[in-house]
Amino acid sequence: METKIFTADTVKDAAALLKAGELVAFPTETVYGLGADATNESAVRKVYAAKGRPSDNPLIVTVADVATVERFATITPAARKLMDRFWPGSLTIILPIKPGALSPVVTGGLQTAAFRNPANALTRELIAESGNPIVGPSANLSGKPSPTTAAHVMHDMKGRIAGILDDGPAKVGVESTIIDMSTDTPTILRPGAVDEEMLEPVVGTVASDKHKVGAGETPKAPGMKYKHYAPDAQVVIVDHEVDFPAAIAWATASGHDFGVLATDPVLKGLDDTLTTYSLGKDLQAATANLFAGLRYFDLHPTVKVVLAEGFVAEGLGAAYMNRLEKSAGGEHFSPKAAQ
C-alpha cells in the first residue's frame, strides 16, 4: 500500500480516504494519532492490525465538537464543565455510552468510551469533513514510542496505512490526560499536560488511579496494561542530575554501548564521544522531546542502554515520568547497587 502525505490543501482528499474505510494518521498538539471511522467496525479492526495492538486495549474516539459526543454518550454536568474549560485541548474524558452506540471493537467491550477534542484545527477539519468521529490511538507500532512528527509515523506505518496528514511537530509531546467521569469521583487514568491542580477547580476532588491492570482485566483507557514507549535499547532512569557521573561510569564498565537522554544542563561537560540526545533546557522541553529522543536511539542499533533523566513526578513531571517509567519497565539506576 502506498502511504500518501496530505497537508492543509489536501485535507478533503484525506477525509475521503476515511470515508472509504481507510486509515489516515493525523496531527494533534500532543502526538500523531491513527485515524479510522469510529462507526465503521471493519476500518477500526484495521487500526489494531496496523499497530499490532491488543484487541482489549480500548480506543479513544476523537471528535470535532461536543455535539458529536452527544450522539454516542451521556454527558454529565461535570463532564460538560470540563469540555467547556479544556476543549479543544489535551484532555480525554471517559463517559458512559448509549446502548449500542459504539462497537465493542472500539470500547474493548466496555460500556464506556473515551472522547477527545484535540487543539489542532486541521484535524478538527478532517473529522468534520469525514462526517464521523475517528478513533485515535497513537500512530506507532504497539509498544514503541509515540510519534510526534509525520516522519515518525512514516517510519512505523509506511505501507500499512493509506495516508498521513502532516501539520508539523506536536508541541506538547505526550498524550492527553485521561479522566474517568463515569465514576463517583473523577479519576485520572493517565496523566498529561492537564493536571489535578487544573482539574479540581472545575470538578472538585480528583483521584489518581495508579494501579496496574491485571492480565484478565480490560483497561478503561489506553496505556494502562501493556509496556509502552520502549525503544530497542533498555532505558534506565537516572533520578538525580548528580548521579549521572556514577551512571555513566557504571554503563561504561558494563562494556555495552550506551546513550544519554537528558537536558542541556546534564549534557554540558559530558564526553563529546558519547551518543547523546538533548531533551532541551527544562521539563517542558523534555516532555515535548521525550518520544523523539527515545526514537533517536533506535537509529543507533549498537546502543544497548539509554540513561534517561528523571524528574519529580509532579504537575507536568507526572506525565513525563509516567511515559518514561513505562519505557524503562520501571528500571532505575541505583548508585549504591552500582558500587
mmCIF file of C-alpha atoms in Angstrom:
data_model
loop_
_atom_site.group_PDB
_atom_site.id
_atom_site.type_symbol
_atom_site.label_atom_id
_atom_site.label_comp_id
_atom_site.label_asym_id
_atom_site.label_seq_id
_atom_site.Cartn_x
_atom_site.Cartn_y
_atom_site.Cartn_z
ATOM 1 C CA MET A 1 0.000 0.000 0.000
ATOM 2 C CA GLU A 2 1.252 3.487 -0.840
ATOM 3 C CA THR A 3 1.195 5.837 2.137
ATOM 4 C CA LYS A 4 0.431 9.359 0.901
ATOM 5 C CA ILE A 5 1.263 12.634 2.652
ATOM 6 C CA PHE A 6 -1.569 15.179 2.925
ATOM 7 C CA THR A 7 -1.450 18.819 4.014
ATOM 8 C CA ALA A 8 -3.942 21.597 4.681
ATOM 9 C CA ASP A 9 -4.511 21.987 0.946
ATOM 10 C CA THR A 10 -5.492 18.329 0.514
ATOM 11 C CA VAL A 11 -7.391 17.645 3.744
ATOM 12 C CA LYS A 12 -10.550 16.789 1.793
ATOM 13 C CA ASP A 13 -8.653 14.022 -0.003
ATOM 14 C CA ALA A 14 -7.559 12.623 3.362
ATOM 15 C CA ALA A 15 -11.166 12.757 4.597
ATOM 16 C CA ALA A 16 -12.294 10.861 1.502
ATOM 17 C CA LEU A 17 -9.979 8.005 2.460
ATOM 18 C CA LEU A 18 -11.510 7.888 5.948
ATOM 19 C CA LYS A 19 -14.999 7.763 4.402
ATOM 20 C CA ALA A 20 -13.807 4.838 2.264
ATOM 21 C CA GLY A 21 -12.765 2.868 5.361
ATOM 22 C CA GLU A 22 -9.025 3.535 5.083
ATOM 23 C CA LEU A 23 -6.560 4.616 7.799
ATOM 24 C CA VAL A 24 -5.145 8.145 7.920
ATOM 25 C CA ALA A 25 -2.743 9.391 10.591
ATOM 26 C CA PHE A 26 -3.490 12.871 11.908
ATOM 27 C CA PRO A 27 -1.733 15.572 13.941
ATOM 28 C CA THR A 28 -2.692 16.777 17.401
ATOM 29 C CA GLU A 29 -0.992 19.080 19.882
ATOM 30 C CA THR A 30 0.128 16.008 21.859
ATOM 31 C CA VAL A 31 1.189 13.243 19.415
ATOM 32 C CA TYR A 32 0.098 11.977 15.992
ATOM 33 C CA GLY A 33 -2.939 9.690 16.047
ATOM 34 C CA LEU A 34 -4.032 6.872 13.766
ATOM 35 C CA GLY A 35 -7.478 7.628 12.409
ATOM 36 C CA ALA A 36 -10.302 5.403 11.187
ATOM 37 C CA ASP A 37 -14.050 5.987 11.041
ATOM 38 C CA ALA A 38 -15.203 5.112 14.578
ATOM 39 C CA THR A 39 -18.560 3.923 13.242
ATOM 40 C CA ASN A 40 -17.005 1.518 10.714
ATOM 41 C CA GLU A 41 -16.084 -1.685 12.541
ATOM 42 C CA SER A 42 -14.013 -3.132 9.706
ATOM 43 C CA ALA A 43 -11.996 0.111 9.474
ATOM 44 C CA VAL A 44 -11.401 0.079 13.236
ATOM 45 C CA ARG A 45 -10.128 -3.503 13.036
ATOM 46 C CA LYS A 46 -7.539 -2.281 10.533
ATOM 47 C CA VAL A 47 -6.149 0.005 13.264
ATOM 48 C CA TYR A 48 -5.435 -2.940 15.552
ATOM 49 C CA ALA A 49 -3.814 -4.813 12.659
ATOM 50 C CA ALA A 50 -1.664 -1.866 11.538
ATOM 51 C CA LYS A 51 -0.388 -1.193 15.052
ATOM 52 C CA GLY A 52 -0.163 -4.790 16.231
ATOM 53 C CA ARG A 53 -2.312 -3.613 19.131
ATOM 54 C CA PRO A 54 -4.030 -5.972 21.629
ATOM 55 C CA SER A 55 -7.778 -6.022 20.979
ATOM 56 C CA ASP A 56 -8.702 -5.436 24.648
ATOM 57 C CA ASN A 57 -6.934 -2.058 24.632
ATOM 58 C CA PRO A 58 -9.775 0.455 24.062
ATOM 59 C CA LEU A 59 -9.508 3.264 21.539
ATOM 60 C CA ILE A 60 -10.049 6.982 22.046
ATOM 61 C CA VAL A 61 -12.872 8.488 19.988
ATOM 62 C CA THR A 62 -11.668 11.780 18.526
ATOM 63 C CA VAL A 63 -14.346 14.363 17.721
ATOM 64 C CA ALA A 64 -14.604 17.741 16.022
ATOM 65 C CA ASP A 65 -17.126 19.146 18.527
ATOM 66 C CA VAL A 66 -19.169 18.447 21.653
ATOM 67 C CA ALA A 67 -22.336 17.833 19.635
ATOM 68 C CA THR A 68 -20.757 14.695 18.198
ATOM 69 C CA VAL A 69 -20.195 13.279 21.688
ATOM 70 C CA GLU A 70 -23.912 13.673 22.397
ATOM 71 C CA ARG A 71 -24.656 11.185 19.595
ATOM 72 C CA PHE A 72 -22.822 8.431 21.424
ATOM 73 C CA ALA A 73 -22.593 9.181 25.146
ATOM 74 C CA THR A 74 -24.332 10.675 28.156
ATOM 75 C CA ILE A 75 -22.585 13.909 29.119
ATOM 76 C CA THR A 76 -22.887 14.589 32.836
ATOM 77 C CA PRO A 77 -22.968 18.209 34.069
ATOM 78 C CA ALA A 78 -19.453 17.828 35.493
ATOM 79 C CA ALA A 79 -18.148 16.415 32.222
ATOM 80 C CA ARG A 80 -19.682 19.318 30.334
ATOM 81 C CA LYS A 81 -17.842 21.744 32.624
ATOM 82 C CA LEU A 82 -14.585 20.036 31.669
ATOM 83 C CA MET A 83 -15.437 20.285 27.981
ATOM 84 C CA ASP A 84 -16.274 23.974 28.364
ATOM 85 C CA ARG A 85 -12.970 24.622 30.133
ATOM 86 C CA PHE A 86 -10.477 22.346 28.375
ATOM 87 C CA TRP A 87 -11.808 21.564 24.882
ATOM 88 C CA PRO A 88 -10.378 21.793 22.343
ATOM 89 C CA GLY A 89 -7.313 20.582 24.232
ATOM 90 C CA SER A 90 -5.234 17.865 25.826
ATOM 91 C CA LEU A 91 -7.951 16.233 27.912
ATOM 92 C CA THR A 92 -9.680 12.929 27.127
ATOM 93 C CA ILE A 93 -12.925 12.251 29.001
ATOM 94 C CA ILE A 94 -14.356 8.775 29.699
ATOM 95 C CA LEU A 95 -18.161 8.703 29.641
ATOM 96 C CA PRO A 96 -20.916 6.075 29.740
ATOM 97 C CA ILE A 97 -22.036 5.339 26.198
ATOM 98 C CA LYS A 98 -25.581 4.935 24.948
ATOM 99 C CA PRO A 99 -26.594 1.277 24.375
ATOM 100 C CA GLY A 100 -25.244 0.029 21.067
ATOM 101 C CA ALA A 101 -23.818 3.450 20.137
ATOM 102 C CA LEU A 102 -20.284 2.186 19.532
ATOM 103 C CA SER A 103 -18.884 -1.186 18.551
ATOM 104 C CA PRO A 104 -17.195 -3.283 21.267
ATOM 105 C CA VAL A 105 -14.188 -3.215 18.926
ATOM 106 C CA VAL A 106 -13.848 0.471 19.814
ATOM 107 C CA THR A 107 -14.642 0.224 23.535
ATOM 108 C CA GLY A 108 -12.879 -3.050 24.365
ATOM 109 C CA GLY A 109 -16.309 -4.434 25.279
ATOM 110 C CA LEU A 110 -16.894 -1.823 27.994
ATOM 111 C CA GLN A 111 -19.987 0.346 28.440
ATOM 112 C CA THR A 112 -17.796 3.439 28.493
ATOM 113 C CA ALA A 113 -15.697 5.218 25.891
ATOM 114 C CA ALA A 114 -13.004 7.876 25.931
ATOM 115 C CA PHE A 115 -13.639 11.073 23.941
ATOM 116 C CA ARG A 116 -11.169 13.757 22.884
ATOM 117 C CA ASN A 117 -11.465 17.063 21.026
ATOM 118 C CA PRO A 118 -7.904 17.991 20.007
ATOM 119 C CA ALA A 119 -6.500 21.509 19.813
ATOM 120 C CA ASN A 120 -5.462 21.089 16.196
ATOM 121 C CA ALA A 121 -7.716 22.945 13.779
ATOM 122 C CA LEU A 122 -6.591 20.903 10.776
ATOM 123 C CA THR A 123 -7.560 17.624 12.434
ATOM 124 C CA ARG A 124 -10.912 19.012 13.531
ATOM 125 C CA GLU A 125 -11.476 19.999 9.893
ATOM 126 C CA LEU A 126 -10.506 16.474 8.806
ATOM 127 C CA ILE A 127 -13.026 14.920 11.204
ATOM 128 C CA ALA A 128 -15.804 17.321 10.264
ATOM 129 C CA GLU A 129 -15.168 16.721 6.568
ATOM 130 C CA SER A 130 -15.271 12.939 7.049
ATOM 131 C CA GLY A 131 -18.695 13.168 8.710
ATOM 132 C CA ASN A 132 -17.992 10.831 11.641
ATOM 133 C CA PRO A 133 -15.737 10.746 14.698
ATOM 134 C CA ILE A 134 -12.492 8.843 14.275
ATOM 135 C CA VAL A 135 -10.648 6.513 16.593
ATOM 136 C CA GLY A 136 -7.310 7.992 17.551
ATOM 137 C CA PRO A 137 -4.634 5.815 19.154
ATOM 138 C CA SER A 138 -1.062 6.970 18.680
ATOM 139 C CA ALA A 139 0.172 6.270 15.150
ATOM 140 C CA ASN A 140 3.056 3.975 16.051
ATOM 141 C CA LEU A 141 3.678 0.255 16.217
ATOM 142 C CA SER A 142 2.294 -1.031 19.506
ATOM 143 C CA GLY A 143 4.785 -0.702 22.349
ATOM 144 C CA LYS A 144 7.043 1.767 20.540
ATOM 145 C CA PRO A 145 7.462 5.475 21.393
ATOM 146 C CA SER A 146 4.576 7.604 20.214
ATOM 147 C CA PRO A 147 5.170 9.723 17.078
ATOM 148 C CA THR A 148 5.465 13.485 17.355
ATOM 149 C CA THR A 149 6.173 14.152 13.651
ATOM 150 C CA ALA A 150 4.830 12.856 10.345
ATOM 151 C CA ALA A 151 8.292 11.376 9.715
ATOM 152 C CA HIS A 152 7.953 9.243 12.861
ATOM 153 C CA VAL A 153 4.605 7.975 11.599
ATOM 154 C CA MET A 154 6.063 7.164 8.186
ATOM 155 C CA HIS A 155 8.893 5.226 9.852
ATOM 156 C CA ASP A 156 6.435 2.910 11.616
ATOM 157 C CA MET A 157 3.445 2.928 9.273
ATOM 158 C CA LYS A 158 4.755 3.204 5.709
ATOM 159 C CA GLY A 159 2.873 0.666 3.605
ATOM 160 C CA ARG A 160 0.485 -0.113 6.482
ATOM 161 C CA ILE A 161 -1.860 2.891 6.174
ATOM 162 C CA ALA A 162 -3.299 4.968 3.328
ATOM 163 C CA GLY A 163 -2.149 8.416 4.410
ATOM 164 C CA ILE A 164 -0.663 10.887 6.875
ATOM 165 C CA LEU A 165 -1.955 14.411 7.411
ATOM 166 C CA ASP A 166 1.166 16.474 8.130
ATOM 167 C CA ASP A 167 0.883 19.613 10.247
ATOM 168 C CA GLY A 168 4.408 19.796 11.651
ATOM 169 C CA PRO A 169 5.762 18.647 15.023
ATOM 170 C CA ALA A 170 3.455 18.136 18.005
ATOM 171 C CA LYS A 171 4.015 20.816 20.635
ATOM 172 C CA VAL A 172 3.082 19.042 23.896
ATOM 173 C CA GLY A 173 4.832 15.760 23.108
ATOM 174 C CA VAL A 174 2.988 13.340 25.421
ATOM 175 C CA GLU A 175 -0.541 12.037 25.062
ATOM 176 C CA SER A 176 -3.567 13.739 26.606
ATOM 177 C CA THR A 177 -4.653 13.423 30.208
ATOM 178 C CA ILE A 178 -7.412 10.815 30.553
ATOM 179 C CA ILE A 179 -10.040 11.426 33.224
ATOM 180 C CA ASP A 180 -12.774 8.923 34.028
ATOM 181 C CA MET A 181 -16.084 10.758 34.520
ATOM 182 C CA SER A 182 -18.144 7.556 34.683
ATOM 183 C CA THR A 183 -17.215 7.005 38.345
ATOM 184 C CA ASP A 184 -18.443 8.704 41.544
ATOM 185 C CA THR A 185 -15.117 10.501 41.919
ATOM 186 C CA PRO A 186 -13.438 11.824 38.766
ATOM 187 C CA THR A 187 -10.276 9.759 38.349
ATOM 188 C CA ILE A 188 -7.153 10.395 36.295
ATOM 189 C CA LEU A 189 -6.236 7.175 34.485
ATOM 190 C CA ARG A 190 -3.353 8.689 32.508
ATOM 191 C CA PRO A 191 -1.517 11.900 33.442
ATOM 192 C CA GLY A 192 -0.867 14.544 30.827
ATOM 193 C CA ALA A 193 -0.491 18.285 30.400
ATOM 194 C CA VAL A 194 -3.827 18.917 32.177
ATOM 195 C CA ASP A 195 -3.064 18.023 35.805
ATOM 196 C CA GLU A 196 -5.016 17.678 39.061
ATOM 197 C CA GLU A 197 -4.417 21.302 40.075
ATOM 198 C CA MET A 198 -6.075 22.414 36.838
ATOM 199 C CA LEU A 199 -8.961 19.935 37.048
ATOM 200 C CA GLU A 200 -10.015 20.285 40.690
ATOM 201 C CA PRO A 201 -11.238 23.923 40.489
ATOM 202 C CA VAL A 202 -13.636 22.738 37.773
ATOM 203 C CA VAL A 203 -14.963 19.418 39.146
ATOM 204 C CA GLY A 204 -13.783 19.217 42.759
ATOM 205 C CA THR A 205 -11.743 16.363 44.211
ATOM 206 C CA VAL A 206 -9.928 14.289 41.607
ATOM 207 C CA ALA A 207 -8.430 10.880 42.326
ATOM 208 C CA SER A 208 -5.475 9.302 40.552
ATOM 209 C CA ASP A 209 -5.677 5.614 39.648
ATOM 210 C CA LYS A 210 -2.107 4.274 39.686
ATOM 211 C CA HIS A 211 -2.852 0.546 39.861
ATOM 212 C CA LYS A 212 -1.636 -1.823 37.187
ATOM 213 C CA VAL A 213 -4.335 -3.605 35.214
ATOM 214 C CA GLY A 214 -4.288 -7.366 35.708
ATOM 215 C CA ALA A 215 -3.872 -9.939 32.951
ATOM 216 C CA GLY A 216 -7.584 -10.734 32.861
ATOM 217 C CA GLU A 217 -8.814 -7.172 33.295
ATOM 218 C CA THR A 218 -9.867 -4.890 30.433
ATOM 219 C CA PRO A 219 -8.326 -1.422 30.836
ATOM 220 C CA LYS A 220 -10.722 1.542 30.676
ATOM 221 C CA ALA A 221 -8.115 3.680 28.922
ATOM 222 C CA PRO A 222 -5.097 3.198 26.660
ATOM 223 C CA GLY A 223 -1.678 2.768 28.227
ATOM 224 C CA MET A 224 -2.776 1.100 31.484
ATOM 225 C CA LYS A 225 -1.900 -2.536 30.822
ATOM 226 C CA TYR A 226 0.884 -3.101 28.314
ATOM 227 C CA LYS A 227 4.506 -1.958 28.081
ATOM 228 C CA HIS A 228 4.685 1.238 26.088
ATOM 229 C CA TYR A 229 7.092 3.715 24.573
ATOM 230 C CA ALA A 230 10.064 1.335 24.535
ATOM 231 C CA PRO A 231 12.995 1.713 22.139
ATOM 232 C CA ASP A 232 15.068 -1.349 21.272
ATOM 233 C CA ALA A 233 17.643 -0.460 23.940
ATOM 234 C CA GLN A 234 16.968 -0.850 27.666
ATOM 235 C CA VAL A 235 16.081 2.504 29.207
ATOM 236 C CA VAL A 236 17.475 3.168 32.699
ATOM 237 C CA ILE A 237 16.143 6.185 34.578
ATOM 238 C CA VAL A 238 18.701 8.372 36.375
ATOM 239 C CA ASP A 239 16.665 10.177 39.016
ATOM 240 C CA HIS A 240 19.111 12.898 40.039
ATOM 241 C CA GLU A 241 21.436 15.066 37.974
ATOM 242 C CA VAL A 242 24.291 14.428 40.421
ATOM 243 C CA ASP A 243 24.005 10.668 39.763
ATOM 244 C CA PHE A 244 24.883 10.917 36.072
ATOM 245 C CA PRO A 245 28.688 10.602 36.501
ATOM 246 C CA ALA A 246 28.174 7.385 38.500
ATOM 247 C CA ALA A 247 25.625 6.113 35.987
ATOM 248 C CA ILE A 248 27.985 6.807 33.085
ATOM 249 C CA ALA A 249 30.811 5.041 34.911
ATOM 250 C CA TRP A 250 28.521 2.049 35.539
ATOM 251 C CA ALA A 251 27.393 1.923 31.909
ATOM 252 C CA THR A 252 30.990 2.232 30.689
ATOM 253 C CA ALA A 253 32.084 -0.633 32.938
ATOM 254 C CA SER A 254 29.323 -2.826 31.531
ATOM 255 C CA GLY A 255 31.134 -2.929 28.187
ATOM 256 C CA HIS A 256 27.926 -2.166 26.245
ATOM 257 C CA ASP A 257 27.450 0.847 24.011
ATOM 258 C CA PHE A 258 25.137 3.289 25.747
ATOM 259 C CA GLY A 259 23.463 6.630 25.156
ATOM 260 C CA VAL A 260 22.403 9.566 27.316
ATOM 261 C CA LEU A 261 18.954 11.187 27.040
ATOM 262 C CA ALA A 262 18.949 14.331 29.152
ATOM 263 C CA THR A 263 18.520 18.090 29.354
ATOM 264 C CA ASP A 264 21.239 20.536 28.371
ATOM 265 C CA PRO A 265 22.455 21.157 31.965
ATOM 266 C CA VAL A 266 23.204 17.413 32.299
ATOM 267 C CA LEU A 267 24.757 17.051 28.846
ATOM 268 C CA LYS A 268 27.009 20.068 29.324
ATOM 269 C CA GLY A 269 30.533 18.878 30.045
ATOM 270 C CA LEU A 270 29.967 15.222 29.112
ATOM 271 C CA ASP A 271 32.483 13.452 26.907
ATOM 272 C CA ASP A 272 31.604 14.512 23.366
ATOM 273 C CA THR A 273 32.268 10.985 22.100
ATOM 274 C CA LEU A 274 29.142 9.733 23.898
ATOM 275 C CA THR A 275 25.943 9.150 21.940
ATOM 276 C CA THR A 276 23.547 11.753 23.361
ATOM 277 C CA TYR A 277 20.182 13.358 22.651
ATOM 278 C CA SER A 278 19.203 16.724 24.112
ATOM 279 C CA LEU A 279 15.799 16.998 25.734
ATOM 280 C CA GLY A 280 16.162 20.780 25.786
ATOM 281 C CA LYS A 281 16.587 23.210 28.629
ATOM 282 C CA ASP A 282 13.825 22.244 31.077
ATOM 283 C CA LEU A 283 10.928 19.917 31.932
ATOM 284 C CA GLN A 284 8.532 21.441 29.411
ATOM 285 C CA ALA A 285 11.034 20.978 26.595
ATOM 286 C CA ALA A 286 11.932 17.498 27.861
ATOM 287 C CA THR A 287 8.282 16.429 27.755
ATOM 288 C CA ALA A 288 7.898 17.688 24.193
ATOM 289 C CA ASN A 289 11.109 15.943 23.099
ATOM 290 C CA LEU A 290 10.905 12.672 25.063
ATOM 291 C CA PHE A 291 9.425 10.422 22.376
ATOM 292 C CA ALA A 292 11.647 11.854 19.651
ATOM 293 C CA GLY A 293 14.630 11.172 21.892
ATOM 294 C CA LEU A 294 13.618 7.584 22.561
ATOM 295 C CA ARG A 295 13.159 7.045 18.822
ATOM 296 C CA TYR A 296 16.576 8.570 18.124
ATOM 297 C CA PHE A 297 18.352 5.683 19.809
ATOM 298 C CA ASP A 298 16.619 3.157 17.552
ATOM 299 C CA LEU A 299 18.671 4.775 14.775
ATOM 300 C CA HIS A 300 21.784 3.642 16.681
ATOM 301 C CA PRO A 301 21.326 -0.140 16.913
ATOM 302 C CA THR A 302 24.649 -0.673 18.711
ATOM 303 C CA VAL A 303 23.311 1.274 21.726
ATOM 304 C CA LYS A 304 22.032 -1.270 24.237
ATOM 305 C CA VAL A 305 21.356 1.005 27.232
ATOM 306 C CA VAL A 306 19.909 4.523 27.389
ATOM 307 C CA LEU A 307 20.496 6.569 30.541
ATOM 308 C CA ALA A 308 17.447 8.853 30.735
ATOM 309 C CA GLU A 309 16.971 11.837 33.009
ATOM 310 C CA GLY A 310 14.173 11.621 35.542
ATOM 311 C CA PHE A 311 12.146 14.457 37.051
ATOM 312 C CA VAL A 312 9.981 14.844 40.141
ATOM 313 C CA ALA A 313 6.594 13.316 39.290
ATOM 314 C CA GLU A 314 4.513 16.415 39.989
ATOM 315 C CA GLY A 315 2.486 18.526 37.562
ATOM 316 C CA LEU A 316 3.818 18.036 34.045
ATOM 317 C CA GLY A 317 6.547 15.893 35.596
ATOM 318 C CA ALA A 318 3.894 13.269 36.407
ATOM 319 C CA ALA A 319 3.095 12.922 32.692
ATOM 320 C CA TYR A 320 6.775 12.800 31.736
ATOM 321 C CA MET A 321 7.614 10.178 34.365
ATOM 322 C CA ASN A 322 4.534 8.084 33.542
ATOM 323 C CA ARG A 323 5.814 7.649 29.978
ATOM 324 C CA LEU A 324 9.464 7.244 30.976
ATOM 325 C CA GLU A 325 8.649 4.640 33.644
ATOM 326 C CA LYS A 326 6.759 2.563 31.080
ATOM 327 C CA SER A 327 9.556 2.964 28.555
ATOM 328 C CA ALA A 328 12.073 1.724 31.122
ATOM 329 C CA GLY A 329 9.859 -1.006 32.536
ATOM 330 C CA GLY A 330 10.447 0.614 35.941
ATOM 331 C CA GLU A 331 14.254 0.305 35.708
ATOM 332 C CA HIS A 332 16.091 2.975 37.759
ATOM 333 C CA PHE A 333 19.811 3.474 38.258
ATOM 334 C CA SER A 334 20.922 2.837 41.845
ATOM 335 C CA PRO A 335 24.254 4.414 42.812
ATOM 336 C CA LYS A 336 24.630 2.001 45.733
ATOM 337 C CA ALA A 337 23.937 -1.079 43.615
ATOM 338 C CA ALA A 338 26.460 0.126 41.029
ATOM 339 C CA GLN A 339 29.279 0.318 43.588
#
